[in-house]
PDB file of C-alpha atoms in Angstrom:
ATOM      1  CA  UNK A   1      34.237  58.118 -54.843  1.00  0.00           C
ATOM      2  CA  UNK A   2      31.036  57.658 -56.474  1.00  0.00           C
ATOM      3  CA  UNK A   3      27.803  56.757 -54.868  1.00  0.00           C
ATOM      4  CA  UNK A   4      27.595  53.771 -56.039  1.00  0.00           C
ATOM      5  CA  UNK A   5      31.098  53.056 -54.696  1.00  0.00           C
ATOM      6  CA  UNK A   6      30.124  54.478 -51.043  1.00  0.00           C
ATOM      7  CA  UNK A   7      27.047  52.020 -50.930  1.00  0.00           C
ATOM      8  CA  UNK A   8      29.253  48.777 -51.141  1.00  0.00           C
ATOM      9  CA  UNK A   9      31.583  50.056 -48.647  1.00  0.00           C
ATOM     10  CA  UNK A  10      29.064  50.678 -46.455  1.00  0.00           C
ATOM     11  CA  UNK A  11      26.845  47.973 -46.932  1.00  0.00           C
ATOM     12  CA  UNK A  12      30.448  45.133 -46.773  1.00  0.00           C
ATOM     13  CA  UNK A  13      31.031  47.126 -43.366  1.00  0.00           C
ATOM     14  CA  UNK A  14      27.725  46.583 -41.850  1.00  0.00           C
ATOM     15  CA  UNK A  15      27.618  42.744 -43.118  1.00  0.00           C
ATOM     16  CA  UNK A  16      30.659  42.329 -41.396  1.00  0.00           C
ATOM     17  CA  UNK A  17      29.955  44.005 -38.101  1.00  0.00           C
ATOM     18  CA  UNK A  18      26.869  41.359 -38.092  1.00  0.00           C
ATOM     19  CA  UNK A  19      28.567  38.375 -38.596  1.00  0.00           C
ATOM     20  CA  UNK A  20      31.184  39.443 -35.967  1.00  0.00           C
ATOM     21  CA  UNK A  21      28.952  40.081 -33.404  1.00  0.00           C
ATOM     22  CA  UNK A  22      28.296  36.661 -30.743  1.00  0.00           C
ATOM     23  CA  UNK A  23      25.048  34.816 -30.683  1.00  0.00           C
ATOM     24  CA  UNK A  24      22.616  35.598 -28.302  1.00  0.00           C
ATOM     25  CA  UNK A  25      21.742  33.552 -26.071  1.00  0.00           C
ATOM     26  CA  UNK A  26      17.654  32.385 -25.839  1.00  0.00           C
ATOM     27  CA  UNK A  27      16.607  32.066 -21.924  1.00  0.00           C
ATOM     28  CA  UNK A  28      15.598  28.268 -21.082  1.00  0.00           C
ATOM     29  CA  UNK A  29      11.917  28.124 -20.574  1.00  0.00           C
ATOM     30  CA  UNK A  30      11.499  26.703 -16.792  1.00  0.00           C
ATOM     31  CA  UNK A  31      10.296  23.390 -17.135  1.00  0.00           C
ATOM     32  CA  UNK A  32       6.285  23.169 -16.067  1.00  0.00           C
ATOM     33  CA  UNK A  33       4.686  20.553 -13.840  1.00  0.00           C
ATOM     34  CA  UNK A  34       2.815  18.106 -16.318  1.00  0.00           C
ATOM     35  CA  UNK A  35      -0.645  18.895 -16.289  1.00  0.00           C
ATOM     36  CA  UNK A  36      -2.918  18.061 -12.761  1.00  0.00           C
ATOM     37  CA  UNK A  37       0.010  16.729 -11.172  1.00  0.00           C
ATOM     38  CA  UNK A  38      -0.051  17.656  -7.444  1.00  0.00           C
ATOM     39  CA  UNK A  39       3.099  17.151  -5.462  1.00  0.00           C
ATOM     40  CA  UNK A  40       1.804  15.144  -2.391  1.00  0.00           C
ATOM     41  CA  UNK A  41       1.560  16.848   1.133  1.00  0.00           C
ATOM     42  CA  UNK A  42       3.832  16.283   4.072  1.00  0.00           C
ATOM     43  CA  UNK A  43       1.788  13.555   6.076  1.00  0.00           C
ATOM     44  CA  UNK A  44      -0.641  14.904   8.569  1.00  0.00           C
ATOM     45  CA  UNK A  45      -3.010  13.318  10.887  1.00  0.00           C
ATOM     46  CA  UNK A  46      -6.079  14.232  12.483  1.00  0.00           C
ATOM     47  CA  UNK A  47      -9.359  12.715  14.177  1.00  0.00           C
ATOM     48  CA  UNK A  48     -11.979  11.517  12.037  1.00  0.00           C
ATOM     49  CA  UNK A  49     -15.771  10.672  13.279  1.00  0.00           C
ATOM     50  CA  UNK A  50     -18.198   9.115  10.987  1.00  0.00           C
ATOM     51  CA  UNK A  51     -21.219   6.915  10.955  1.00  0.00           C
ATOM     52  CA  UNK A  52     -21.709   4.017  13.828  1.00  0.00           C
ATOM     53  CA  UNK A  53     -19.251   1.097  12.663  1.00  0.00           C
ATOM     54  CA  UNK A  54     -17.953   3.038  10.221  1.00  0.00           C
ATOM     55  CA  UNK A  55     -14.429   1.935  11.707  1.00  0.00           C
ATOM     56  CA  UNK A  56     -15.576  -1.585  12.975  1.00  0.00           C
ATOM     57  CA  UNK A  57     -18.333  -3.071  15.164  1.00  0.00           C
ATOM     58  CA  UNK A  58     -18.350  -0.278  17.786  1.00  0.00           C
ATOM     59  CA  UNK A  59     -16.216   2.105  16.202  1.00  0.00           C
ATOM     60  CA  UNK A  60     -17.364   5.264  14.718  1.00  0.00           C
ATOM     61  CA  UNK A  61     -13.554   7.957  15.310  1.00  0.00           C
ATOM     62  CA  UNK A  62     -10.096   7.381  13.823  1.00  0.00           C
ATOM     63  CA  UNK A  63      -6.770   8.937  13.489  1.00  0.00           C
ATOM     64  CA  UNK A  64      -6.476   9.655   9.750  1.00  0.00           C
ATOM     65  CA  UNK A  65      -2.526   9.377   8.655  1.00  0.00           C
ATOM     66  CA  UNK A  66      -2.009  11.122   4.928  1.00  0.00           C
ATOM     67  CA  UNK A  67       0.191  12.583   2.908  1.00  0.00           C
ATOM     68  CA  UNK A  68       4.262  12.088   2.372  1.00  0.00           C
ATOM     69  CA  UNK A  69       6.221  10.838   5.627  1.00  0.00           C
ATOM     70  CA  UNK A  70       8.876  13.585   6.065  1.00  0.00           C
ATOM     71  CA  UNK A  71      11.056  14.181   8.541  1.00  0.00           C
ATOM     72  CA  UNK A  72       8.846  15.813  10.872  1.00  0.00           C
ATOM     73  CA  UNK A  73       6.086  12.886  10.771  1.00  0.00           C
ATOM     74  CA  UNK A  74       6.912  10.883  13.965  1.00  0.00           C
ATOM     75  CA  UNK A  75       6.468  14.303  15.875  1.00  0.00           C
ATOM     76  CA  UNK A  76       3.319  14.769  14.853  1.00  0.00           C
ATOM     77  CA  UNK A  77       2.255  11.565  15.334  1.00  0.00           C
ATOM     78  CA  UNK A  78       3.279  11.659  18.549  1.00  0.00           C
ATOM     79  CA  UNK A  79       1.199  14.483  19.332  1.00  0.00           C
ATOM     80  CA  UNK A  80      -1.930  11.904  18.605  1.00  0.00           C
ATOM     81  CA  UNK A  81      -0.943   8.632  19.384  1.00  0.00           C
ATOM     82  CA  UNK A  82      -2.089   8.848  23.256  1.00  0.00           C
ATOM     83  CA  UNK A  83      -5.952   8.328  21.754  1.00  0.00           C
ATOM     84  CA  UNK A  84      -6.509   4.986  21.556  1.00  0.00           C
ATOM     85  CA  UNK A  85      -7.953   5.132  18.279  1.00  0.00           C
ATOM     86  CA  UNK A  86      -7.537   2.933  15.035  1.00  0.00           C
ATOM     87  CA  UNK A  87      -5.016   4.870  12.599  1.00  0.00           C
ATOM     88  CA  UNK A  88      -6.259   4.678   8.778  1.00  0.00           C
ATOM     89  CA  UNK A  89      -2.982   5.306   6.384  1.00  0.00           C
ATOM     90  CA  UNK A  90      -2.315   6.624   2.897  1.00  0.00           C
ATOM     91  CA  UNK A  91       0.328   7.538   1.880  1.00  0.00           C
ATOM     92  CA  UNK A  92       2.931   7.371  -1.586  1.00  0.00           C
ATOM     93  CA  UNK A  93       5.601   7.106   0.605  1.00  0.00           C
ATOM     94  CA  UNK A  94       8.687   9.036   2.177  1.00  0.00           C
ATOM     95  CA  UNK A  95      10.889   8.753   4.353  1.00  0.00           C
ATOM     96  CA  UNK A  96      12.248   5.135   5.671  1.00  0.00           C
ATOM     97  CA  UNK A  97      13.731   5.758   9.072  1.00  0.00           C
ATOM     98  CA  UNK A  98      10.601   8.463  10.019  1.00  0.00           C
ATOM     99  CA  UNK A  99       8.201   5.368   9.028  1.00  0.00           C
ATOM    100  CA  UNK A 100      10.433   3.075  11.043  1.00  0.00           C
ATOM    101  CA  UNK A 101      10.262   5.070  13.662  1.00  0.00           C
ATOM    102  CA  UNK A 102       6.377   5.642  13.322  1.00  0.00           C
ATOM    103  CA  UNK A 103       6.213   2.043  13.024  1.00  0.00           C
ATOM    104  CA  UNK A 104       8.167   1.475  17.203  1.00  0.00           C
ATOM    105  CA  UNK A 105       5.452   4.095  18.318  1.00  0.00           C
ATOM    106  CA  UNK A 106       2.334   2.210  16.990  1.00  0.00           C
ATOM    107  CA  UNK A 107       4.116  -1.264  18.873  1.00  0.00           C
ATOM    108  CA  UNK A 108       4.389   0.622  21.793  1.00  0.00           C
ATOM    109  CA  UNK A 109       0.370   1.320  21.967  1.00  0.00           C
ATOM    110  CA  UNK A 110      -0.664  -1.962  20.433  1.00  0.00           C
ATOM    111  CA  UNK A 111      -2.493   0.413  17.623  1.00  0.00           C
ATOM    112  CA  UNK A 112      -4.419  -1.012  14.976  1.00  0.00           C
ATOM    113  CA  UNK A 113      -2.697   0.400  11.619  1.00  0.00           C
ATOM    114  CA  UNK A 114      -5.429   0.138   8.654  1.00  0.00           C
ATOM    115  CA  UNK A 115      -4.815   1.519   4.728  1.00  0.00           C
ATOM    116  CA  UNK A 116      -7.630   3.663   3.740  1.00  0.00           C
ATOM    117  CA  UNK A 117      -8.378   7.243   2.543  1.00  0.00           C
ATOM    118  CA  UNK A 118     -10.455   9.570   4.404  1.00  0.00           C
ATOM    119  CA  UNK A 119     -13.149  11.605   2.837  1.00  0.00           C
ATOM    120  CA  UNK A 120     -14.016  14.797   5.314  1.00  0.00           C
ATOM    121  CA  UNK A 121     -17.137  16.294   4.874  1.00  0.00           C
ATOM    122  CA  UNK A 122     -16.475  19.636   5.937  1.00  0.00           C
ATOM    123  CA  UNK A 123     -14.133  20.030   2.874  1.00  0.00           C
ATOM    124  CA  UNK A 124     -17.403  19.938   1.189  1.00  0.00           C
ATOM    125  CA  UNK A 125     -16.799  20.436  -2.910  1.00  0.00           C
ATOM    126  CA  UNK A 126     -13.268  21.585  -2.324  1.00  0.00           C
ATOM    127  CA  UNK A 127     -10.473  18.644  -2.975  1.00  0.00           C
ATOM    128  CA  UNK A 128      -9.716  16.603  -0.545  1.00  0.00           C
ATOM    129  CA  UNK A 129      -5.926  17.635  -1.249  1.00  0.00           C
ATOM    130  CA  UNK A 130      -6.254  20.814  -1.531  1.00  0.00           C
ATOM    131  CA  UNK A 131      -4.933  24.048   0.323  1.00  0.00           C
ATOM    132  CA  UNK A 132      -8.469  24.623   1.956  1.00  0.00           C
ATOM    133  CA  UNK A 133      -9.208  21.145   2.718  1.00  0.00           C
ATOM    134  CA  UNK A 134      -5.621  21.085   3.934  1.00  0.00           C
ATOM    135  CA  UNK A 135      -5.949  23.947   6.223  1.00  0.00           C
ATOM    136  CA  UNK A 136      -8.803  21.909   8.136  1.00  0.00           C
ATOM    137  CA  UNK A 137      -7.082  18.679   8.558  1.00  0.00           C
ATOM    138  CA  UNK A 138      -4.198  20.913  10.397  1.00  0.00           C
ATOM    139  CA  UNK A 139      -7.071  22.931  12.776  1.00  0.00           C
ATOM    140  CA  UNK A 140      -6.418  20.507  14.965  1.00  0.00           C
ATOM    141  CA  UNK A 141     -10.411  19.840  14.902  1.00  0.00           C
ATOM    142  CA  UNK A 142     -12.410  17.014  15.053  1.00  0.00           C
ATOM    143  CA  UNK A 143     -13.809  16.461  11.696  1.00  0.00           C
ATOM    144  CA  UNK A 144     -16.405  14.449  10.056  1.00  0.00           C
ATOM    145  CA  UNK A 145     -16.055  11.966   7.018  1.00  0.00           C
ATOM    146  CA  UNK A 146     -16.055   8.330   5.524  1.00  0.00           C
ATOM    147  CA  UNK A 147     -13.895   5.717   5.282  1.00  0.00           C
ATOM    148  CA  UNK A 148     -12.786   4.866   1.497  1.00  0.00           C
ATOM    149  CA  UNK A 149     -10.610   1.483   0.862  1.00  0.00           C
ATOM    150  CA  UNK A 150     -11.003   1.769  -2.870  1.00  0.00           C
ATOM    151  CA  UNK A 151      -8.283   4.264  -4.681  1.00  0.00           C
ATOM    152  CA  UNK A 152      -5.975   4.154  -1.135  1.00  0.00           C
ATOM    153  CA  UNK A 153      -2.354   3.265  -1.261  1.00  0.00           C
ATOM    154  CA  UNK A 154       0.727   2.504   1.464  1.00  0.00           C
ATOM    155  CA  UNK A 155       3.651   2.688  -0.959  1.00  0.00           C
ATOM    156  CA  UNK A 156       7.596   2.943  -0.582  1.00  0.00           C
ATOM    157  CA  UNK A 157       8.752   3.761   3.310  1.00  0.00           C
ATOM    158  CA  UNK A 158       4.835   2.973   4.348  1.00  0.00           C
ATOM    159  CA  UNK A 159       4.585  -0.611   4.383  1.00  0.00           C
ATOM    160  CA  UNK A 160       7.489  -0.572   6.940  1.00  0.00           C
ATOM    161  CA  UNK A 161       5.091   1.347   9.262  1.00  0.00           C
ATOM    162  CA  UNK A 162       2.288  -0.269   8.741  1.00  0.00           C
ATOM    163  CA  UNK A 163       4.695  -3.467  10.130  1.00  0.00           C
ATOM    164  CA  UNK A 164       5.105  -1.521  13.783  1.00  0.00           C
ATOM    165  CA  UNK A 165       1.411  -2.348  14.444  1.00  0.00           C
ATOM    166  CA  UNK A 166       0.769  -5.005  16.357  1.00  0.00           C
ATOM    167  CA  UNK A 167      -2.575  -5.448  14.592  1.00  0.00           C
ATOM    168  CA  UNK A 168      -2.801  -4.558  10.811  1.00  0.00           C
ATOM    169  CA  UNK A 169      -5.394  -4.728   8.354  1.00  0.00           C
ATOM    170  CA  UNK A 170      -5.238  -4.234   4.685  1.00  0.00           C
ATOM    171  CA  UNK A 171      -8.585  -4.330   2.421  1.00  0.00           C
ATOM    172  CA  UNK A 172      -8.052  -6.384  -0.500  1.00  0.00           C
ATOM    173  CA  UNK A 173      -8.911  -3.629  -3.279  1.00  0.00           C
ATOM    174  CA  UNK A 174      -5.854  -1.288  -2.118  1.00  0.00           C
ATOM    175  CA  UNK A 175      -2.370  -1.440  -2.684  1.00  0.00           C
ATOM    176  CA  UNK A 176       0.332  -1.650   0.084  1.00  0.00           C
ATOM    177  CA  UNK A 177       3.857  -2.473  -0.971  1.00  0.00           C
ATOM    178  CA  UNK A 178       7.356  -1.772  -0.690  1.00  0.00           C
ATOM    179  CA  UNK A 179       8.382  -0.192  -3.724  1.00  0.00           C
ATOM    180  CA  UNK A 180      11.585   2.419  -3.193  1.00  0.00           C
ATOM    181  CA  UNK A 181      13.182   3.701  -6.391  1.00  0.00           C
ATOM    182  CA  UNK A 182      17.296   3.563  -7.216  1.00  0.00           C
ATOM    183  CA  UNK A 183      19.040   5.120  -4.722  1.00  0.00           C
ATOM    184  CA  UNK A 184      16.265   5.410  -1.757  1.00  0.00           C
ATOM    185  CA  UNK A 185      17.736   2.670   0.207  1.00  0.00           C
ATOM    186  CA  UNK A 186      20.185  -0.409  -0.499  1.00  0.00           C
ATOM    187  CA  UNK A 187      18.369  -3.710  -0.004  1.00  0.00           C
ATOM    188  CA  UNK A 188      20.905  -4.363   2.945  1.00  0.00           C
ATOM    189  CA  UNK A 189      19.289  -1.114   4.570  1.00  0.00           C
ATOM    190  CA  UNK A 190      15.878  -2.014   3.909  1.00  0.00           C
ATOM    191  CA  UNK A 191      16.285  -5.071   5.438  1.00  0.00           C
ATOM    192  CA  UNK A 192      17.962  -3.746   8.324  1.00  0.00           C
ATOM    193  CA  UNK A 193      14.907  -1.722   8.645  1.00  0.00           C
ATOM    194  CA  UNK A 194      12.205  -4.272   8.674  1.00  0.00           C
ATOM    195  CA  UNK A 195      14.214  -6.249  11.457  1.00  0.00           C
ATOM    196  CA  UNK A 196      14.181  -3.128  13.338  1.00  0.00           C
ATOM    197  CA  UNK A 197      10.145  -2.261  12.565  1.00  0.00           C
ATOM    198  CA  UNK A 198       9.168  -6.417  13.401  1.00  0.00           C
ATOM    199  CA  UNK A 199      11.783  -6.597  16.683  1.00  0.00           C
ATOM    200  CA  UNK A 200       9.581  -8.624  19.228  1.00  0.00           C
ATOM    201  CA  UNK A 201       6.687 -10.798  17.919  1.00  0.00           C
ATOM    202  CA  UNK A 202       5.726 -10.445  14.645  1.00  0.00           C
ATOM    203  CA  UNK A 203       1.613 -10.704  13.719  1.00  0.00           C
ATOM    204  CA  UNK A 204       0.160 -11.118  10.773  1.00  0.00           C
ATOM    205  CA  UNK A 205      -1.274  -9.261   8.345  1.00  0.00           C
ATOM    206  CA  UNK A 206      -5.807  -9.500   8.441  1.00  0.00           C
ATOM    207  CA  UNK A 207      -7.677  -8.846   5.617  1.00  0.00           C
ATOM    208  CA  UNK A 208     -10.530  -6.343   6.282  1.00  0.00           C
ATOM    209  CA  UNK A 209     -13.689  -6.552   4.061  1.00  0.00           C
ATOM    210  CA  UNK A 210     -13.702  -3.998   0.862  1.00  0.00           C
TER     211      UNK A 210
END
């Protein structure tokens, strides 16, 4: 066989071998967060004192409420709710039968339920959602900030807490509403919540001043 002759041969062979062989199969590049989104917090709450009447005539300390209402919230709250304190809320959402639940606790005190965010001071340049700023609002600590109505939002599962309170007050540059996505709750079960959240007399929602 001449050289020539041995070169086809070999070359048909290793064609074939190639084309025989199964494709390999790329790995799936894991999908990435889109850029600065930050997964809200599970809700925690913590006491708050700021300026005199920073709260209200005579009211300078608060029960701050933020973050996503899991399925742990009503324990915590319940941890806090003996200080008869206004509770400031903000919140995307969460959970409907914790914030029903959340919602019978704050009838029980009479609580004043209010939608704002709370800027702490000792968090200093670090963000207010961040793991550092995060780690204070757990210490359990009194802290030190300002009330901010501007930017704050009760969303989904929250408006059906903010219901509970026998005295509620919503700032009219905020937004509060009911707003669950498909397949969070049937309208039949979100009604059967708010009858449960408004069982006994119902008041009526107060505007506070921006």
């Amino acid at each position: 066989m001449t050289l020539r002759a041995i070169l086809a041969v070999t070359f048909i062979l290793i064609a074939g071998t190639a084309l025989a062989a199964p494709p390999v199969a790329r790995p799936v590049p894991a999908a990435r967060p889109a850029p600065g989104a930050v997964p809200a917090a599970q809700m925690v709450f913590y006491v708050v004192k700021g300026a005199p009447d920073a709260c209200g005539p005579g009211c300078d300390t608060w029960i701050a409420a933020e973050g996503k209402i899991d399925v742990a919230a009503a324990a915590r709250l319940r941890q806090v709710r003996d200080r008869n304190l206004p509770i400031y809320f903000a919140s995307p959402g969460g959970n409907l039968d914790q914030a029903v639940a959340m919602g019978a606790m704050l009838r029980e005190k009479s609580a004043i339920a209010r939608v704002a965010r709370t800027v702490v001071r000792e968090c200093g340049f670090e963000a207010q959602n961040g793991d550092v700023c995060l780690k204070l609002k757990q210490s359990g600590r009194v802290l030190h900030g300002d009330l901010w109505t501007r930017g704050a939002s009760c969303n989904s599962a929250c408006p059906y807490l903010i219901l509970g309170a026998t005295t509620r007050e919503i700032a009219g540059d905020l937004s509060a509403a009911e707003n669950h996505r498909a397949g969070d709750r049937s309208a039949r079960g979100r009604r059967a919540a708010l009858t449960r959240v408004q069982a006994g007399t119902t008041p009526k929602f107060h505007t506070a001043p921006s």
